[in-house]
Coordinates of N, CA and C in Angstrom, one line a residue:
M1 N 0.1 25.4 -22.0 CA 1.3 24.6 -21.7 C 1.4 24.3 -20.2
I2 N 1.2 25.4 -19.4 CA 1.3 25.2 -17.9 C 0.2 24.3 -17.5
A3 N -1.0 24.5 -18.0 CA -2.1 23.6 -17.6 C -1.8 22.1 -17.9
A4 N -1.2 21.9 -19.1 CA -0.9 20.5 -19.4 C 0.1 19.9 -18.5
S5 N 1.1 20.7 -18.1 CA 2.2 20.3 -17.2 C 1.6 19.9 -15.9
L6 N 0.7 20.8 -15.4 CA 0.1 20.6 -14.1 C -0.8 19.3 -14.1
A7 N -1.5 19.1 -15.2 CA -2.3 17.9 -15.3 C -1.4 16.6 -15.3
L8 N -0.3 16.7 -16.0 CA 0.6 15.6 -16.0 C 1.2 15.3 -14.6
L9 N 1.6 16.3 -13.9 CA 2.1 16.2 -12.5 C 1.0 15.6 -11.6
A10 N -0.2 16.0 -11.8 CA -1.3 15.5 -10.9 C -1.5 14.0 -11.2
A11 N -1.2 13.6 -12.4 CA -1.5 12.2 -12.8 C -0.4 11.2 -12.2
V12 N 0.8 11.8 -11.9 CA 1.9 11.0 -11.4 C 1.7 10.7 -9.9
P13 N 1.7 9.5 -9.5 CA 1.6 9.2 -8.0 C 2.8 9.7 -7.2
A14 N 2.5 10.0 -6.0 CA 3.6 10.5 -5.1 C 4.7 9.4 -5.0
S15 N 5.9 9.8 -4.8 CA 7.0 8.8 -4.8 C 6.9 7.8 -3.7
N16 N 6.3 8.1 -2.6 CA 6.2 7.1 -1.5 C 5.1 6.1 -1.8
S17 N 4.3 6.3 -2.8 CA 3.3 5.3 -3.1 C 3.8 4.3 -4.1
L18 N 5.0 4.5 -4.7 CA 5.5 3.6 -5.6 C 6.1 2.3 -4.9
S19 N 5.9 1.2 -5.5 CA 6.5 0.0 -4.9 C 7.7 -0.4 -5.7
A20 N 8.7 -0.9 -4.9 CA 9.9 -1.3 -5.5 C 9.7 -2.6 -6.4
A21 N 10.5 -2.6 -7.5 CA 10.5 -3.8 -8.3 C 11.8 -4.5 -8.1
E22 N 11.7 -5.8 -8.1 CA 12.9 -6.6 -7.9 C 13.1 -7.5 -9.1
I23 N 14.4 -7.7 -9.5 CA 14.7 -8.6 -10.6 C 15.6 -9.7 -10.0
Y24 N 15.4 -11.0 -10.3 CA 16.2 -12.1 -9.9 C 17.5 -12.1 -10.7
R25 N 18.6 -12.0 -10.0 CA 19.9 -12.0 -10.7 C 20.8 -13.0 -10.0
Y26 N 21.9 -13.4 -10.7 CA 22.9 -14.2 -10.1 C 24.3 -13.9 -10.7
D27 N 25.3 -14.2 -9.8 CA 26.7 -14.0 -10.2 C 27.2 -15.4 -10.2
I28 N 27.9 -15.8 -11.3 CA 28.6 -17.1 -11.4 C 30.1 -16.7 -11.5
Q29 N 30.8 -17.3 -10.6 CA 32.3 -17.0 -10.5 C 33.0 -18.3 -10.6
G30 N 34.1 -18.4 -11.4 CA 34.9 -19.5 -11.4 C 35.7 -19.7 -10.2
A31 N 35.7 -21.0 -9.7 CA 36.4 -21.3 -8.4 C 37.9 -20.9 -8.5
A32 N 38.5 -21.0 -9.6 CA 40.0 -20.7 -9.7 C 40.2 -19.2 -9.4
G33 N 39.2 -18.4 -9.6 CA 39.4 -17.0 -9.3 C 39.0 -16.5 -7.9
I34 N 38.1 -17.2 -7.2 CA 37.6 -16.7 -5.9 C 38.0 -17.7 -4.8
C35 N 38.6 -18.8 -5.1 CA 38.9 -19.8 -4.0 C 40.5 -19.9 -4.0
Q36 N 40.9 -20.4 -2.8 CA 42.4 -20.6 -2.6 C 42.6 -21.8 -1.7
P37 N 43.8 -22.3 -1.8 CA 44.1 -23.5 -0.9 C 43.9 -23.0 0.6
A38 N 43.3 -23.9 1.4 CA 43.1 -23.5 2.8 C 44.4 -23.5 3.6
L39 N 45.4 -24.3 3.2 CA 46.7 -24.2 3.8 C 47.7 -24.4 2.6
S40 N 48.9 -23.9 2.9 CA 50.0 -24.0 1.8 C 50.2 -25.4 1.3
Q41 N 50.2 -26.4 2.2 CA 50.4 -27.8 1.7 C 49.4 -28.3 0.7
H42 N 48.2 -27.7 0.7 CA 47.2 -28.1 -0.3 C 47.5 -27.5 -1.7
A43 N 48.2 -26.4 -1.7 CA 48.5 -25.7 -3.0 C 49.2 -26.6 -4.0
E44 N 50.1 -27.5 -3.5 CA 50.8 -28.4 -4.4 C 49.9 -29.4 -5.2
S45 N 48.8 -29.8 -4.6 CA 48.0 -30.7 -5.3 C 46.8 -30.1 -6.1
L46 N 46.6 -28.8 -5.9 CA 45.5 -28.1 -6.6 C 46.0 -27.4 -7.8
R47 N 45.2 -27.6 -8.9 CA 45.5 -26.9 -10.2 C 44.4 -26.0 -10.5
A48 N 44.7 -24.7 -10.7 CA 43.7 -23.7 -11.1 C 43.6 -23.8 -12.6
R49 N 42.4 -24.3 -13.1 CA 42.1 -24.4 -14.5 C 41.1 -23.3 -14.8
P50 N 41.0 -22.9 -16.0 CA 39.9 -21.9 -16.4 C 38.5 -22.3 -16.0
L51 N 38.3 -23.7 -16.0 CA 36.9 -24.2 -15.7 C 36.8 -24.8 -14.3
G52 N 37.8 -24.6 -13.5 CA 37.7 -25.2 -12.1 C 39.0 -25.3 -11.4
L53 N 38.8 -25.6 -10.1 CA 40.0 -25.8 -9.2 C 40.0 -27.3 -9.0
V54 N 41.0 -28.0 -9.5 CA 41.0 -29.5 -9.5 C 42.1 -30.0 -8.6
N55 N 41.7 -31.1 -7.8 CA 42.7 -31.8 -7.0 C 43.4 -32.8 -7.9
E56 N 44.7 -32.6 -8.2 CA 45.5 -33.5 -9.0 C 46.5 -34.3 -8.2
G57 N 46.3 -34.2 -6.8 CA 47.2 -34.9 -5.9 C 46.7 -36.3 -5.6
A58 N 47.4 -36.9 -4.6 CA 47.1 -38.3 -4.2 C 46.2 -38.3 -2.9
G59 N 46.0 -37.2 -2.3 CA 45.2 -37.2 -1.1 C 44.2 -36.0 -1.1
P60 N 43.4 -35.9 -0.1 CA 42.4 -34.8 -0.1 C 43.1 -33.4 0.1
S61 N 42.4 -32.4 -0.5 CA 42.9 -31.0 -0.5 C 41.7 -30.2 -0.1
F62 N 42.0 -29.1 0.6 CA 40.9 -28.2 1.1 C 41.1 -26.8 0.4
V63 N 40.0 -26.2 0.0 CA 39.9 -24.9 -0.6 C 38.9 -24.0 0.2
T64 N 39.2 -22.7 0.3 CA 38.3 -21.8 0.9 C 37.9 -20.7 -0.1
C65 N 36.6 -20.4 -0.1 CA 36.1 -19.4 -1.1 C 35.3 -18.4 -0.3
T66 N 35.5 -17.1 -0.5 CA 34.8 -16.1 0.1 C 34.1 -15.2 -0.9
F67 N 33.1 -14.5 -0.5 CA 32.3 -13.7 -1.4 C 32.0 -12.4 -0.8
R68 N 31.6 -11.4 -1.7 CA 31.2 -10.1 -1.2 C 29.9 -10.3 -0.5
G69 N 29.7 -9.5 0.6 CA 28.5 -9.5 1.3 C 28.2 -8.1 1.8
D70 N 27.0 -7.9 2.2 CA 26.5 -6.6 2.7 C 25.6 -6.8 3.9
P71 N 26.1 -6.9 5.1 CA 25.2 -7.2 6.3 C 24.4 -6.1 6.8
R72 N 24.5 -4.9 6.2 CA 23.7 -3.8 6.7 C 22.2 -4.0 6.4
A73 N 21.4 -3.4 7.2 CA 19.9 -3.5 6.9 C 19.6 -2.9 5.5
G74 N 18.9 -3.7 4.8 CA 18.6 -3.3 3.4 C 19.7 -3.6 2.4
G75 N 20.7 -4.3 2.9 CA 21.8 -4.6 2.0 C 21.5 -5.8 1.0
R76 N 22.3 -5.9 0.0 CA 22.0 -7.0 -1.0 C 22.4 -8.3 -0.4
G77 N 21.5 -9.1 0.0 CA 21.8 -10.4 0.5 C 21.5 -11.5 -0.5
A78 N 22.1 -12.6 -0.4 CA 21.8 -13.7 -1.3 C 20.6 -14.5 -1.0
T79 N 19.9 -15.0 -2.0 CA 18.7 -15.9 -1.8 C 19.1 -17.3 -1.9
R80 N 20.3 -17.5 -2.5 CA 20.8 -18.9 -2.7 C 22.3 -18.9 -3.0
L81 N 23.0 -19.9 -2.6 CA 24.4 -20.0 -2.9 C 24.6 -21.5 -3.4
V82 N 25.3 -21.7 -4.5 CA 25.4 -23.0 -5.0 C 26.9 -23.3 -5.4
A83 N 27.5 -24.3 -4.9 CA 28.8 -24.8 -5.3 C 28.6 -25.8 -6.4
H84 N 29.2 -25.6 -7.6 CA 29.0 -26.6 -8.7 C 30.3 -27.4 -8.7
V85 N 30.2 -28.7 -8.5 CA 31.4 -29.6 -8.4 C 31.3 -30.7 -9.4
G86 N 32.4 -31.4 -9.7 CA 32.4 -32.5 -10.6 C 33.6 -33.4 -10.3
N87 N 33.8 -34.4 -11.2 CA 34.9 -35.3 -11.1 C 35.6 -35.4 -12.4
V88 N 36.8 -35.0 -12.5 CA 37.5 -35.0 -13.8 C 38.5 -36.2 -13.8
G89 N 38.5 -37.0 -12.7 CA 39.4 -38.1 -12.6 C 38.8 -39.4 -13.2
S90 N 39.6 -40.5 -13.0 CA 39.2 -41.8 -13.5 C 38.6 -42.7 -12.5
A91 N 38.5 -42.3 -11.2 CA 38.0 -43.1 -10.1 C 36.9 -42.2 -9.4
T92 N 36.1 -42.9 -8.6 CA 35.1 -42.1 -7.8 C 35.8 -41.1 -6.9
A93 N 35.2 -39.9 -6.9 CA 35.7 -38.8 -6.1 C 34.6 -38.3 -5.2
N94 N 35.1 -37.7 -4.1 CA 34.1 -37.1 -3.1 C 34.4 -35.7 -2.9
V95 N 33.4 -34.9 -2.6 CA 33.5 -33.5 -2.3 C 32.6 -33.3 -1.1
S96 N 33.1 -32.6 -0.1 CA 32.4 -32.2 1.1 C 32.6 -30.7 1.2
C97 N 31.5 -29.9 1.2 CA 31.6 -28.4 1.3 C 30.9 -28.0 2.5
T98 N 31.5 -27.1 3.3 CA 30.9 -26.5 4.4 C 30.6 -25.0 4.1
F99 N 29.3 -24.7 4.1 CA 28.9 -23.3 4.0 C 29.0 -22.6 5.3
V100 N 29.5 -21.4 5.3 CA 29.6 -20.6 6.5 C 28.9 -19.3 6.3
E101 N 28.0 -18.9 7.2 CA 27.3 -17.6 7.2 C 27.6 -16.9 8.5
G102 N 28.1 -15.7 8.5 CA 28.4 -15.0 9.7 C 29.8 -14.4 9.7
S103 N 30.2 -14.0 10.9 CA 31.5 -13.3 11.0 C 32.2 -13.7 12.3
Q104 N 33.5 -13.4 12.3 CA 34.3 -13.7 13.5 C 35.2 -12.5 13.7
L105 N 35.1 -11.9 14.9 CA 35.9 -10.7 15.3 C 36.6 -11.1 16.5
G106 N 37.9 -11.4 16.4 CA 38.7 -11.9 17.6 C 38.1 -13.2 18.0
D107 N 37.8 -13.4 19.3 CA 37.3 -14.7 19.7 C 35.7 -14.7 19.7
Q108 N 35.1 -13.7 19.2 CA 33.6 -13.6 19.1 C 33.2 -14.0 17.7
S109 N 32.3 -15.0 17.6 CA 31.8 -15.5 16.4 C 30.3 -15.7 16.4
D110 N 29.6 -15.3 15.3 CA 28.2 -15.6 15.2 C 27.9 -16.5 14.0
A111 N 29.0 -17.2 13.6 CA 28.9 -18.0 12.4 C 28.1 -19.3 12.5
V112 N 27.4 -19.6 11.4 CA 26.6 -20.9 11.3 C 27.3 -21.7 10.2
Y113 N 27.4 -23.0 10.4 CA 28.0 -23.9 9.5 C 27.1 -25.0 9.0
R114 N 27.0 -25.3 7.7 CA 26.2 -26.3 7.2 C 27.0 -27.1 6.1
T115 N 27.2 -28.4 6.3 CA 28.0 -29.2 5.4 C 27.1 -30.0 4.5
K116 N 27.5 -30.1 3.2 CA 26.9 -31.0 2.2 C 28.0 -31.8 1.5
S117 N 27.7 -33.0 1.2 CA 28.7 -33.9 0.6 C 28.1 -34.7 -0.6
V118 N 29.0 -35.1 -1.5 CA 28.5 -35.8 -2.7 C 29.7 -36.8 -3.1
S119 N 29.3 -38.0 -3.5 CA 30.3 -38.9 -4.1 C 29.9 -39.0 -5.6
M120 N 31.0 -38.9 -6.4 CA 30.7 -38.8 -7.9 C 31.5 -39.9 -8.6
F121 N 30.9 -40.5 -9.6 CA 31.6 -41.4 -10.5 C 32.6 -40.6 -11.4
A122 N 33.5 -41.3 -12.0 CA 34.5 -40.6 -12.9 C 33.7 -39.9 -14.0
G123 N 34.1 -38.7 -14.4 CA 33.5 -38.0 -15.4 C 32.2 -37.3 -15.1
T124 N 31.8 -37.3 -13.8 CA 30.5 -36.6 -13.4 C 30.8 -35.1 -13.4
V125 N 29.8 -34.4 -14.1 CA 29.9 -32.9 -14.1 C 28.6 -32.3 -13.6
G126 N 28.7 -31.0 -13.3 CA 27.6 -30.2 -12.9 C 26.8 -30.7 -11.7
T127 N 27.4 -31.2 -10.7 CA 26.7 -31.6 -9.5 C 26.6 -30.4 -8.6
P128 N 25.3 -29.9 -8.3 CA 25.2 -28.7 -7.5 C 25.1 -29.1 -6.0
L129 N 25.7 -28.2 -5.1 CA 25.5 -28.3 -3.7 C 24.9 -26.9 -3.3
P130 N 23.6 -26.9 -3.1 CA 23.0 -25.6 -2.8 C 22.7 -25.3 -1.3
W131 N 22.7 -24.0 -1.0 CA 22.3 -23.6 0.4 C 21.4 -22.4 0.2
E132 N 20.4 -22.4 1.1 CA 19.4 -21.3 1.1 C 19.3 -20.7 2.5
P133 N 18.7 -19.5 2.7 CA 18.6 -18.9 4.0 C 17.8 -19.8 5.0
S134 N 16.9 -20.6 4.6 CA 16.1 -21.4 5.5 C 17.0 -22.5 6.2
E135 N 18.2 -22.7 5.7 CA 19.1 -23.7 6.3 C 19.9 -23.1 7.4
I136 N 19.8 -21.8 7.6 CA 20.6 -21.1 8.6 C 19.8 -20.9 9.9
A137 N 20.4 -21.1 11.0 CA 19.7 -21.0 12.3 C 18.9 -19.6 12.4
G138 N 17.7 -19.7 12.8 CA 16.9 -18.5 12.9 C 16.2 -18.2 11.6
G139 N 16.5 -18.9 10.5 CA 15.9 -18.7 9.2 C 15.8 -17.3 8.7
P140 N 17.0 -16.6 8.5 CA 17.0 -15.2 8.0 C 16.4 -15.2 6.6
E141 N 16.0 -14.0 6.2 CA 15.4 -13.8 4.9 C 16.5 -14.0 3.8
L142 N 17.7 -13.5 4.1 CA 18.8 -13.5 3.1 C 20.1 -14.0 3.7
I143 N 21.1 -14.3 2.9 CA 22.4 -14.6 3.3 C 23.3 -13.4 3.1
Y144 N 23.9 -12.9 4.1 CA 24.7 -11.7 4.0 C 26.2 -11.8 4.0
Q145 N 26.7 -12.8 4.7 CA 28.2 -13.0 4.8 C 28.6 -14.4 4.5
P146 N 28.5 -14.8 3.2 CA 28.7 -16.2 2.9 C 30.2 -16.5 2.6
A147 N 30.5 -17.8 2.9 CA 31.8 -18.4 2.6 C 31.7 -19.9 2.5
V148 N 32.6 -20.5 1.8 CA 32.5 -22.0 1.6 C 33.9 -22.6 1.7
Q149 N 34.0 -23.7 2.4 CA 35.3 -24.4 2.4 C 34.9 -25.8 1.9
C150 N 35.7 -26.3 1.0 CA 35.5 -27.6 0.4 C 36.7 -28.5 0.5
M151 N 36.4 -29.8 0.7 CA 37.4 -30.9 0.7 C 37.2 -31.6 -0.6
L152 N 38.3 -31.7 -1.4 CA 38.2 -32.3 -2.7 C 39.2 -33.6 -2.6
T153 N 38.6 -34.7 -2.9 CA 39.5 -35.9 -3.0 C 40.1 -35.9 -4.4
P154 N 41.1 -36.7 -4.6 CA 41.8 -36.7 -5.9 C 40.8 -36.9 -7.1
G155 N 41.0 -36.0 -8.1 CA 40.1 -36.0 -9.3 C 38.9 -35.1 -9.1
A156 N 38.6 -34.7 -7.9 CA 37.4 -33.8 -7.7 C 37.7 -32.4 -8.1
A157 N 36.7 -31.7 -8.6 CA 36.8 -30.3 -9.0 C 35.7 -29.4 -8.4
L158 N 36.1 -28.3 -8.0 CA 35.1 -27.2 -7.7 C 35.1 -26.3 -8.9
H159 N 34.0 -26.3 -9.7 CA 34.0 -25.5 -10.9 C 33.6 -24.1 -10.8
Y160 N 32.4 -23.9 -10.2 CA 31.9 -22.5 -10.1 C 31.1 -22.4 -8.8
I161 N 30.9 -21.1 -8.4 CA 30.1 -20.8 -7.3 C 29.0 -19.8 -7.9
T162 N 27.8 -20.0 -7.6 CA 26.7 -19.1 -8.0 C 26.1 -18.5 -6.8
V163 N 26.0 -17.2 -6.8 CA 25.3 -16.5 -5.7 C 24.1 -15.8 -6.4
A164 N 22.9 -16.1 -5.9 CA 21.7 -15.6 -6.5 C 21.1 -14.5 -5.5
Y165 N 20.5 -13.5 -6.1 CA 19.9 -12.4 -5.2 C 18.8 -11.7 -6.0
D166 N 18.0 -10.9 -5.3 CA 17.0 -10.1 -5.9 C 17.6 -8.7 -5.9
E167 N 17.6 -8.0 -7.0 CA 18.1 -6.7 -7.1 C 16.9 -5.7 -7.2
D168 N 16.9 -4.7 -6.3 CA 15.9 -3.6 -6.3 C 16.2 -2.7 -7.5
V169 N 15.3 -2.7 -8.5 CA 15.5 -1.8 -9.6 C 14.5 -0.7 -9.7
G170 N 13.8 -0.4 -8.5 CA 12.9 0.7 -8.5 C 11.5 0.2 -9.0
A171 N 10.7 1.2 -9.4 CA 9.3 0.9 -9.8 C 9.2 0.7 -11.2

């Protein structure tokens, strides 16, 4: 019995020789749950629906969305962030979203801003606005402190935000 146990232990590689395995994962969150009006005057025209945050007003409205992040070395950073937008109105609608990566402490900021826009016909659904680490100054490997602010014209909707990442699941 002891000899069999020793043989089994000898066959197992040392823990430092194991390589980590990663699984591609993503979190999809409804905009109504993680976004809010950028200013109180925008709240009157925004309707939080189960499937999106919709501008039901007569003029543009702004929403801000923030996400969990882990900027520590080895932290779980995102490999991609996507804002899923659409048009639930009867006229053409526009969405312009600005991705923000970084932080601000007092008057010190290392934030990077990248804006993407789309114009959509009435009834347009599932239009993605994606951002990846290569779009950030310096081309970091991952996105650690993401946020998005979107301008929605009447009828425009911010439906979901997807944050994709690789999860270390061991060997």
